[in-house]
mmCIF file of C-alpha atoms and ligand atoms in Angstrom:
data_model
loop_
_atom_site.group_PDB
_atom_site.id
_atom_site.type_symbol
_atom_site.label_atom_id
_atom_site.label_comp_id
_atom_site.label_asym_id
_atom_site.label_seq_id
_atom_site.Cartn_x
_atom_site.Cartn_y
_atom_site.Cartn_z
ATOM 1 C CA MET A 20 -10.682 -17.328 52.784
ATOM 2 C CA THR A 21 -10.101 -14.266 52.355
ATOM 3 C CA ALA A 22 -8.198 -12.149 55.628
ATOM 4 C CA SER A 23 -11.321 -10.217 56.282
ATOM 5 C CA GLU A 24 -12.157 -13.629 57.451
ATOM 6 C CA THR A 25 -11.943 -13.559 61.409
ATOM 7 C CA LEU A 26 -8.588 -15.360 61.904
ATOM 8 C CA PRO A 27 -8.698 -17.234 65.691
ATOM 9 C CA LYS A 28 -6.390 -15.708 68.707
ATOM 10 C CA VAL A 29 -3.652 -18.369 68.954
ATOM 11 C CA ILE A 30 -1.282 -18.564 71.419
ATOM 12 C CA CYS A 31 2.211 -20.553 71.934
ATOM 13 C CA VAL A 32 2.297 -22.146 75.633
ATOM 14 C CA ALA A 33 5.772 -23.864 75.051
ATOM 15 C CA ARG A 34 7.286 -25.414 72.537
ATOM 16 C CA ALA A 35 9.933 -27.829 73.309
ATOM 17 C CA ARG A 36 12.428 -29.856 71.253
ATOM 18 C CA ILE A 37 12.211 -33.298 70.700
ATOM 19 C CA PRO A 38 14.640 -36.256 69.660
ATOM 20 C CA THR A 39 12.826 -38.642 67.798
ATOM 21 C CA THR A 40 13.242 -42.663 67.220
ATOM 22 C CA GLN A 41 12.907 -42.216 63.434
ATOM 23 C CA GLY A 42 15.934 -40.354 63.443
ATOM 24 C CA PRO A 43 15.288 -35.549 63.192
ATOM 25 C CA GLU A 44 14.057 -34.078 65.771
ATOM 26 C CA ILE A 45 11.095 -32.180 66.664
ATOM 27 C CA PHE A 46 9.804 -28.477 67.688
ATOM 28 C CA LEU A 47 6.569 -29.682 69.924
ATOM 29 C CA HIS A 48 4.712 -26.580 69.567
ATOM 30 C CA LEU A 49 1.454 -26.449 72.130
ATOM 31 C CA TYR A 50 -1.355 -23.728 71.170
ATOM 32 C CA ALA A 51 -3.675 -22.291 73.330
ATOM 33 C CA ASN A 52 -6.604 -20.097 71.783
ATOM 34 C CA ASP A 53 -10.138 -18.424 71.676
ATOM 35 C CA LYS A 54 -12.177 -20.499 69.905
ATOM 36 C CA ASP A 55 -11.752 -23.614 72.256
ATOM 37 C CA ASN A 56 -10.980 -24.997 74.997
ATOM 38 C CA LYS A 57 -8.110 -27.618 73.404
ATOM 39 C CA GLU A 58 -4.342 -28.231 73.325
ATOM 40 C CA HIS A 59 -3.712 -28.019 69.619
ATOM 41 C CA LEU A 60 -0.515 -29.145 68.882
ATOM 42 C CA ALA A 61 2.681 -27.894 66.488
ATOM 43 C CA ILE A 62 4.989 -30.426 65.112
ATOM 44 C CA VAL A 63 8.203 -28.481 63.731
ATOM 45 C CA PHE A 64 11.159 -30.064 61.770
ATOM 46 C CA GLY A 65 13.664 -27.114 61.600
ATOM 47 C CA GLU A 66 14.826 -24.899 65.000
ATOM 48 C CA ASP A 67 14.388 -21.528 63.011
ATOM 49 C CA ILE A 68 10.736 -21.928 62.101
ATOM 50 C CA ARG A 69 9.694 -20.039 64.901
ATOM 51 C CA SER A 70 6.130 -19.037 67.052
ATOM 52 C CA ARG A 71 5.165 -15.243 66.765
ATOM 53 C CA THR A 72 3.279 -15.416 69.698
ATOM 54 C CA LEU A 73 6.071 -17.521 71.552
ATOM 55 C CA PHE A 74 9.112 -15.218 70.845
ATOM 56 C CA LYS A 75 7.394 -12.234 71.852
ATOM 57 C CA GLN A 76 9.417 -10.537 74.579
ATOM 58 C CA ARG A 77 6.833 -9.714 78.161
ATOM 59 C CA SER A 78 7.775 -7.798 80.710
ATOM 60 C CA GLY A 79 9.385 -8.198 83.211
ATOM 61 C CA GLU A 80 10.556 -11.703 82.326
ATOM 62 C CA SER A 81 13.482 -13.356 82.141
ATOM 63 C CA GLN A 82 15.577 -14.248 80.409
ATOM 64 C CA GLN A 83 15.575 -18.157 82.232
ATOM 65 C CA GLU A 84 11.624 -17.732 81.482
ATOM 66 C CA ARG A 85 12.319 -17.807 78.636
ATOM 67 C CA MET A 86 13.691 -20.412 78.069
ATOM 68 C CA ILE A 87 11.562 -23.088 80.341
ATOM 69 C CA ARG A 88 9.060 -21.553 77.517
ATOM 70 C CA GLY A 89 10.602 -22.716 74.761
ATOM 71 C CA ALA A 90 12.136 -18.641 72.924
ATOM 72 C CA TYR A 91 15.712 -20.021 72.700
ATOM 73 C CA VAL A 92 17.770 -19.488 70.023
ATOM 74 C CA GLY A 93 20.002 -22.163 68.724
ATOM 75 C CA LYS A 94 20.516 -25.245 71.445
ATOM 76 C CA LEU A 95 19.955 -24.960 75.580
ATOM 77 C CA PHE A 96 22.846 -26.546 77.727
ATOM 78 C CA PRO A 97 23.798 -26.225 80.775
ATOM 79 C CA GLY A 98 24.582 -23.487 82.290
ATOM 80 C CA ARG A 99 23.473 -21.068 79.540
ATOM 81 C CA THR A 100 21.902 -18.071 81.060
ATOM 82 C CA VAL A 101 20.454 -15.944 78.036
ATOM 83 C CA ALA A 102 17.522 -17.163 75.663
ATOM 84 C CA ASP A 103 18.204 -15.332 72.462
ATOM 85 C CA ARG A 104 21.723 -15.352 72.172
ATOM 86 C CA ASP A 105 23.499 -18.928 71.505
ATOM 87 C CA GLU A 106 26.717 -17.824 72.462
ATOM 88 C CA ARG A 107 28.140 -21.997 71.190
ATOM 89 C CA ALA A 108 26.596 -21.124 67.938
ATOM 90 C CA GLY A 109 26.962 -17.884 67.536
ATOM 91 C CA ILE A 110 23.023 -16.766 67.350
ATOM 92 C CA GLU A 111 21.546 -13.465 68.752
ATOM 93 C CA LEU A 112 18.073 -13.009 67.937
ATOM 94 C CA LYS A 113 16.821 -9.550 66.910
ATOM 95 C CA PHE A 114 13.426 -7.499 68.791
ATOM 96 C CA SER A 115 11.505 -4.581 67.931
ATOM 97 C CA ASN A 116 11.425 -2.254 70.504
ATOM 98 C CA ASP A 117 7.580 -3.719 71.522
ATOM 99 C CA GLY A 118 9.253 -7.081 71.743
ATOM 100 C CA GLU A 119 7.924 -8.248 68.402
ATOM 101 C CA LEU A 120 10.470 -10.795 66.465
ATOM 102 C CA ILE A 121 12.798 -9.021 63.733
ATOM 103 C CA THR A 122 12.166 -11.857 61.097
ATOM 104 C CA ASP A 123 15.972 -12.580 60.100
ATOM 105 C CA GLU A 124 18.765 -15.097 58.600
ATOM 106 C CA HIS A 125 18.558 -16.774 61.750
ATOM 107 C CA THR A 126 13.995 -16.890 61.245
ATOM 108 C CA TRP A 127 12.946 -19.689 58.452
ATOM 109 C CA HIS A 128 10.822 -17.798 56.130
ATOM 110 C CA ASP A 129 9.856 -16.004 52.476
ATOM 111 C CA GLN A 130 10.042 -19.789 52.020
ATOM 112 C CA ASP A 131 7.991 -22.654 50.211
ATOM 113 C CA THR A 132 6.999 -24.817 53.012
ATOM 114 C CA LEU A 133 5.848 -28.323 52.844
ATOM 115 C CA VAL A 134 2.256 -28.563 55.847
ATOM 116 C CA ARG A 135 1.065 -31.474 56.968
ATOM 117 C CA ILE A 136 -2.729 -30.229 58.741
ATOM 118 C CA HIS A 137 -3.584 -33.447 60.080
ATOM 119 C CA SER A 138 -7.017 -34.059 62.185
ATOM 120 C CA GLU A 139 -6.366 -36.311 65.521
ATOM 121 C CA CYS A 140 -7.242 -40.190 64.736
ATOM 122 C CA TYR A 141 -6.501 -41.927 68.263
ATOM 123 C CA THR A 142 -7.937 -45.423 66.600
ATOM 124 C CA GLY A 143 -5.244 -44.718 63.856
ATOM 125 C CA GLU A 144 -2.726 -43.195 64.980
ATOM 126 C CA THR A 145 -2.020 -45.374 68.338
ATOM 127 C CA ALA A 146 -4.507 -48.591 68.492
ATOM 128 C CA TRP A 147 -3.714 -49.888 65.246
ATOM 129 C CA SER A 148 -6.310 -49.499 63.242
ATOM 130 C CA ALA A 149 -7.000 -50.241 59.819
ATOM 131 C CA ARG A 150 -10.704 -48.720 59.593
ATOM 132 C CA CYS A 151 -8.147 -45.099 58.072
ATOM 133 C CA ASP A 152 -5.168 -44.401 56.861
ATOM 134 C CA CYS A 153 -4.854 -41.426 59.333
ATOM 135 C CA GLY A 154 -1.770 -43.380 61.214
ATOM 136 C CA GLU A 155 0.357 -44.209 57.609
ATOM 137 C CA GLN A 156 -0.530 -40.591 56.787
ATOM 138 C CA PHE A 157 0.821 -39.278 60.083
ATOM 139 C CA ASP A 158 4.324 -41.139 59.318
ATOM 140 C CA ARG A 159 3.979 -40.116 56.134
ATOM 141 C CA ALA A 160 4.179 -36.343 56.154
ATOM 142 C CA GLY A 161 6.673 -36.746 58.825
ATOM 143 C CA LYS A 162 8.969 -38.697 56.915
ATOM 144 C CA LEU A 163 8.834 -36.679 54.048
ATOM 145 C CA MET A 164 9.681 -33.201 55.651
ATOM 146 C CA ALA A 165 12.741 -35.010 57.003
ATOM 147 C CA LEU A 166 13.957 -35.978 53.354
ATOM 148 C CA ASP A 167 14.922 -34.313 50.312
ATOM 149 C CA ARG A 168 12.448 -36.027 48.512
ATOM 150 C CA GLU A 169 10.504 -39.547 47.927
ATOM 151 C CA GLY A 170 10.314 -41.266 44.813
ATOM 152 C CA ASP A 171 9.086 -37.641 42.205
ATOM 153 C CA ILE A 172 8.043 -36.136 45.235
ATOM 154 C CA LYS A 173 10.220 -33.368 46.687
ATOM 155 C CA GLY A 174 10.669 -33.369 50.603
ATOM 156 C CA GLY A 175 11.274 -31.027 52.914
ATOM 157 C CA SER A 176 14.437 -30.955 53.215
ATOM 158 C CA GLY A 177 14.700 -30.706 57.474
ATOM 159 C CA LYS A 178 11.751 -28.369 57.040
ATOM 160 C CA GLY A 179 8.103 -28.693 57.568
ATOM 161 C CA VAL A 180 5.070 -27.893 60.019
ATOM 162 C CA ILE A 181 2.264 -30.880 61.025
ATOM 163 C CA VAL A 182 -0.349 -28.625 62.664
ATOM 164 C CA TYR A 183 -1.909 -31.310 64.591
ATOM 165 C CA LEU A 184 -5.749 -30.601 64.978
ATOM 166 C CA ARG A 185 -7.403 -32.141 68.127
ATOM 167 C CA GLN A 186 -10.560 -33.207 66.062
ATOM 168 C CA GLU A 187 -10.641 -35.657 66.240
ATOM 169 C CA GLY A 188 -13.619 -37.602 64.638
ATOM 170 C CA ARG A 189 -14.102 -35.529 62.653
ATOM 171 C CA GLY A 190 -14.836 -33.019 65.030
ATOM 172 C CA ILE A 191 -17.663 -35.726 66.878
ATOM 173 C CA GLY A 192 -14.644 -37.435 69.012
ATOM 174 C CA LEU A 193 -14.013 -40.614 70.219
ATOM 175 C CA GLY A 194 -17.168 -41.718 71.891
ATOM 176 C CA GLU A 195 -19.439 -40.816 68.615
ATOM 177 C CA LYS A 196 -16.779 -41.995 65.960
ATOM 178 C CA LEU A 197 -16.682 -45.064 68.226
ATOM 179 C CA LYS A 198 -20.427 -45.589 67.729
ATOM 180 C CA ALA A 199 -20.157 -44.289 63.615
ATOM 181 C CA TYR A 200 -17.369 -47.311 63.797
ATOM 182 C CA ASN A 201 -20.694 -49.773 64.876
ATOM 183 C CA LEU A 202 -22.670 -48.074 62.580
ATOM 184 C CA GLN A 203 -20.120 -48.743 60.016
ATOM 185 C CA ASP A 204 -19.963 -52.417 60.411
ATOM 186 C CA LEU A 205 -24.234 -52.608 60.501
ATOM 187 C CA GLY A 206 -23.888 -51.354 56.862
ATOM 188 C CA ALA A 207 -23.246 -47.883 56.859
ATOM 189 C CA ASP A 208 -20.541 -45.269 55.190
ATOM 190 C CA THR A 209 -18.645 -42.709 57.492
ATOM 191 C CA VAL A 210 -20.518 -40.392 55.761
ATOM 192 C CA GLN A 211 -24.278 -42.180 56.484
ATOM 193 C CA ALA A 212 -22.630 -42.602 60.545
ATOM 194 C CA ASN A 213 -22.086 -39.768 61.154
ATOM 195 C CA LEU A 214 -25.490 -38.104 59.893
ATOM 196 C CA MET A 215 -27.381 -41.138 61.594
ATOM 197 C CA LEU A 216 -25.662 -39.649 64.775
ATOM 198 C CA LYS A 217 -27.442 -36.147 63.990
ATOM 199 C CA HIS A 218 -23.207 -35.113 63.201
ATOM 200 C CA PRO A 219 -22.341 -33.300 59.713
ATOM 201 C CA ALA A 220 -20.393 -35.708 57.591
ATOM 202 C CA ASP A 221 -17.526 -33.401 58.585
ATOM 203 C CA GLY A 222 -18.201 -30.398 61.453
ATOM 204 C CA ARG A 223 -14.069 -29.578 61.068
ATOM 205 C CA ASP A 224 -12.580 -25.821 60.932
ATOM 206 C CA PHE A 225 -9.962 -25.411 60.023
ATOM 207 C CA SER A 226 -9.132 -21.742 61.002
ATOM 208 C CA LEU A 227 -7.184 -22.553 63.848
ATOM 209 C CA GLY A 228 -4.381 -24.558 61.478
ATOM 210 C CA ARG A 229 -4.275 -21.459 59.427
ATOM 211 C CA ALA A 230 -3.572 -19.022 62.481
ATOM 212 C CA ILE A 231 -0.690 -21.390 63.615
ATOM 213 C CA LEU A 232 0.465 -21.740 60.748
ATOM 214 C CA ILE A 233 0.433 -17.394 60.477
ATOM 215 C CA ASP A 234 2.251 -17.810 64.089
ATOM 216 C CA LEU A 235 5.142 -19.397 63.100
ATOM 217 C CA GLY A 236 5.691 -16.887 59.769
ATOM 218 C CA ILE A 237 4.841 -19.522 57.050
ATOM 219 C CA GLU A 238 3.079 -18.102 53.504
ATOM 220 C CA LYS A 239 3.705 -20.496 50.832
ATOM 221 C CA VAL A 240 2.321 -23.710 51.714
ATOM 222 C CA ARG A 241 2.836 -27.826 50.010
ATOM 223 C CA LEU A 242 0.069 -28.815 51.662
ATOM 224 C CA LEU A 243 0.537 -32.483 52.065
ATOM 225 C CA THR A 244 -3.633 -33.556 51.226
ATOM 226 C CA ASN A 245 -6.439 -35.375 48.990
ATOM 227 C CA ASN A 246 -8.891 -32.726 50.836
ATOM 228 C CA PRO A 247 -9.639 -30.345 48.156
ATOM 229 C CA ASP A 248 -11.208 -28.695 51.303
ATOM 230 C CA LYS A 249 -8.255 -28.133 53.479
ATOM 231 C CA VAL A 250 -6.467 -26.514 50.327
ATOM 232 C CA GLU A 251 -9.438 -23.976 50.227
ATOM 233 C CA GLN A 252 -9.337 -23.263 54.138
ATOM 234 C CA VAL A 253 -5.118 -22.022 53.665
ATOM 235 C CA GLU A 254 -5.547 -20.224 51.004
ATOM 236 C CA TYR A 255 -5.692 -16.781 53.259
ATOM 237 C CA PRO A 256 -4.260 -13.661 51.063
ATOM 238 C CA PRO A 257 -1.947 -11.920 51.824
ATOM 239 C CA PHE A 258 -1.214 -13.804 54.920
ATOM 240 C CA LEU A 259 -1.439 -17.417 53.212
ATOM 241 C CA HIS A 260 -1.249 -19.730 49.735
ATOM 242 C CA CYS A 261 -1.270 -22.821 49.374
ATOM 243 C CA VAL A 262 1.787 -23.172 46.247
ATOM 244 C CA GLU A 263 0.995 -26.787 46.248
ATOM 245 C CA ARG A 264 -0.861 -29.683 46.564
ATOM 246 C CA VAL A 265 1.041 -32.826 47.242
ATOM 247 C CA PRO A 266 -0.591 -35.635 47.279
ATOM 248 C CA MET A 267 -1.073 -38.319 49.597
ATOM 249 C CA VAL A 268 -1.759 -42.081 47.609
ATOM 250 C CA PRO A 269 -2.376 -44.314 50.285
ATOM 251 C CA LEU A 270 0.639 -47.414 50.396
ATOM 252 C CA SER A 271 -1.286 -49.756 49.986
ATOM 253 C CA TRP A 272 -2.560 -49.260 46.507
ATOM 254 C CA THR A 273 1.369 -48.731 45.193
ATOM 255 C CA SER A 274 3.241 -52.137 47.283
ATOM 256 C CA GLU A 275 1.368 -54.933 48.164
ATOM 257 C CA GLU A 276 3.895 -55.604 51.537
ATOM 258 C CA GLU A 277 3.919 -51.819 52.289
ATOM 259 C CA GLY A 278 -0.014 -49.901 54.124
ATOM 260 C CA ILE A 279 -3.264 -50.938 54.853
ATOM 261 C CA HIS A 280 -4.612 -53.775 53.486
ATOM 262 C CA SER A 281 -8.086 -54.439 54.897
ATOM 263 C CA THR A 282 -11.545 -54.909 53.811
ATOM 264 C CA GLU A 283 -12.314 -51.610 56.299
ATOM 265 C CA ILE A 284 -9.840 -49.056 54.834
ATOM 266 C CA GLU A 285 -11.001 -50.198 51.243
ATOM 267 C CA GLY A 286 -14.362 -48.266 52.172
ATOM 268 C CA TYR A 287 -13.523 -45.623 53.696
ATOM 269 C CA LEU A 288 -11.423 -44.291 51.571
ATOM 270 C CA ARG A 289 -14.149 -45.146 48.366
ATOM 271 C CA THR A 290 -16.165 -43.363 51.071
ATOM 272 C CA LYS A 291 -13.724 -40.005 50.349
ATOM 273 C CA VAL A 292 -13.159 -39.607 46.836
ATOM 274 C CA GLU A 293 -16.541 -40.472 45.940
ATOM 275 C CA ARG A 294 -19.080 -38.705 48.618
ATOM 276 C CA MET A 295 -16.461 -36.978 50.148
ATOM 277 C CA GLY A 296 -14.658 -35.357 47.204
ATOM 278 C CA HIS A 297 -10.775 -36.391 47.718
ATOM 279 C CA LEU A 298 -9.021 -36.135 45.121
ATOM 280 C CA LEU A 299 -7.321 -39.780 44.930
ATOM 281 C CA GLN A 300 -7.055 -41.738 42.523
ATOM 282 C CA LYS A 301 -5.319 -45.364 42.121
ATOM 283 C CA PRO A 302 -2.154 -44.776 40.332
ATOM 284 C CA LEU A 303 -2.248 -47.280 36.642
ATOM 285 C CA GLN A 304 -0.443 -50.656 37.266
ATOM 286 C CA LEU A 305 1.930 -50.507 34.290
ATOM 287 C CA HIS A 306 2.964 -54.261 33.412
ATOM 288 C CA THR A 307 6.416 -54.215 32.767
ATOM 289 C CA ALA A 308 7.377 -56.198 29.241
ATOM 290 C CA ASP A 309 9.208 -58.520 31.554
ATOM 291 C CA GLU A 310 6.309 -59.792 33.661
ATOM 292 C CA VAL A 311 4.313 -59.925 30.265
ATOM 293 C CA THR A 312 4.788 -59.825 26.205
ATOM 294 C CA LYS A 313 1.093 -57.812 25.908
ATOM 295 C CA THR A 314 2.287 -53.856 26.647
ATOM 296 C CA SER A 315 -1.881 -52.997 27.516
ATOM 297 C CA ILE A 316 -1.976 -51.278 30.253
ATOM 298 C CA THR A 317 -4.234 -52.515 32.920
ATOM 299 C CA THR A 318 -6.481 -49.811 35.501
ATOM 300 C CA ARG A 319 -7.345 -51.834 38.478
ATOM 301 C CA SER A 320 -10.959 -50.886 39.522
ATOM 302 C CA ILE A 321 -10.429 -47.351 40.927
ATOM 303 C CA LEU A 322 -12.195 -48.333 44.046
HETATM 304 N N1 LIG B 10 -16.542 -39.451 62.407
HETATM 305 C C1 LIG B 10 -15.555 -39.922 61.500
HETATM 306 N N2 LIG B 10 -15.001 -39.589 61.489
HETATM 307 C C2 LIG B 10 -13.322 -40.367 61.095
HETATM 308 C C3 LIG B 10 -13.654 -42.179 60.795
HETATM 309 N N3 LIG B 10 -12.475 -42.725 60.290
HETATM 310 C C4 LIG B 10 -11.361 -41.495 60.472
HETATM 311 N N4 LIG B 10 -12.023 -39.983 60.616
HETATM 312 C C5 LIG B 10 -11.544 -39.044 61.644
HETATM 313 O O1 LIG B 10 -11.483 -38.376 59.941
HETATM 314 C C6 LIG B 10 -10.145 -37.366 59.868
HETATM 315 C C7 LIG B 10 -9.124 -38.037 58.833
HETATM 316 O O2 LIG B 10 -8.683 -36.719 59.163
HETATM 317 P P1 LIG B 10 -7.698 -35.957 58.123
HETATM 318 O O3 LIG B 10 -6.200 -37.592 57.960
HETATM 319 O O4 LIG B 10 -6.615 -35.013 58.995
HETATM 320 O O5 LIG B 10 -7.565 -35.360 56.967
HETATM 321 P P2 LIG B 10 -9.091 -36.202 55.280
HETATM 322 O O6 LIG B 10 -9.920 -35.010 55.717
HETATM 323 O O7 LIG B 10 -8.375 -37.395 55.556
HETATM 324 O O8 LIG B 10 -7.726 -35.760 54.445
HETATM 325 P P3 LIG B 10 -6.591 -35.995 53.834
HETATM 326 O O9 LIG B 10 -5.596 -34.396 54.448
HETATM 327 O O10 LIG B 10 -6.654 -36.811 52.896
HETATM 328 O O11 LIG B 10 -5.919 -37.530 54.929
HETATM 329 C C8 LIG B 10 -9.994 -38.281 61.817
HETATM 330 O O12 LIG B 10 -10.440 -36.999 62.757
HETATM 331 C C9 LIG B 10 -10.064 -39.327 62.435
HETATM 332 O O13 LIG B 10 -10.807 -39.321 63.093
HETATM 333 C C10 LIG B 10 -14.919 -42.219 60.912
HETATM 334 O O14 LIG B 10 -15.408 -43.744 60.186
HETATM 335 N N5 LIG B 10 -15.747 -41.730 61.272
HETATM 336 ZN ZN1 LIG B 11 -8.077 -42.275 61.619
#
């Protein structure tokens, strides 16, 4: 993907601090755009990852109005009157003559950033579905962004972005996805079911994800995905570059207790690998010496 490809216009409408039940606070950004009328989101770990469209100064706008939109530096507290300066923290943002945010030490830039471009999945994220791993991926992405590392995976150390695209059902919407589930219960796989409903296997468009990342000043992306198409979509020189693909191995593949264990999930993952080219491989199950004398390496059938 090169910069000659048109980038949709996005504008961050509002941002708010969300203390989470998991520990770290996040900054939820809501976007409007010129391609669809959906409210795409960015879940941002780190106060200093700043949306350029949110922070751009608007003529005639008061400091109070800026704070209400979420275009403030540092922390809000009762009695605060200036958005662009946090007296308590001693931080002040600078702007160019035409009101653009000037990137300085108070704004995250030019560093590798852990990113997930995640498509909405109501069933997997909210309805406890064991048909897919979307909910697990969403949770793990957030966890990894808060951690310095998890096993041999370098985390985000409190910095990261989950771009949350309202592309339910790989873009076909929840109603059609429910019909696809019924077709799957009748024996179709997730690709066949989409095609039988006269939809493309995967009709998603990640250009809004690119535009949101660029708006947030992200340049070098460590992308949490198994989907090669997402890696390709994030390449947008000279603005955006995927420096690393960070695999998301299903928890159930490395743990008997954790993760989703269901017949449906095996078929879902199998289809991703065999029919959608996802880069997923079951880790080798190494028998440790104290379990068996032989040191054979056995691999469970991949799928
Ligand atoms: N049409 C259809 N969509 C599904 C089905 N199961 C999950 N989905 C959708 O597939 C999408 C999952 O996408 P993501 O988890 O963001 O990404 P991915 O393409 O699976 O690749 P990763 O980044 O490796 O997770 C969501 O929009 C889900 O709603 C299904 O059976 N049929
Ligand atoms: Zn899902």
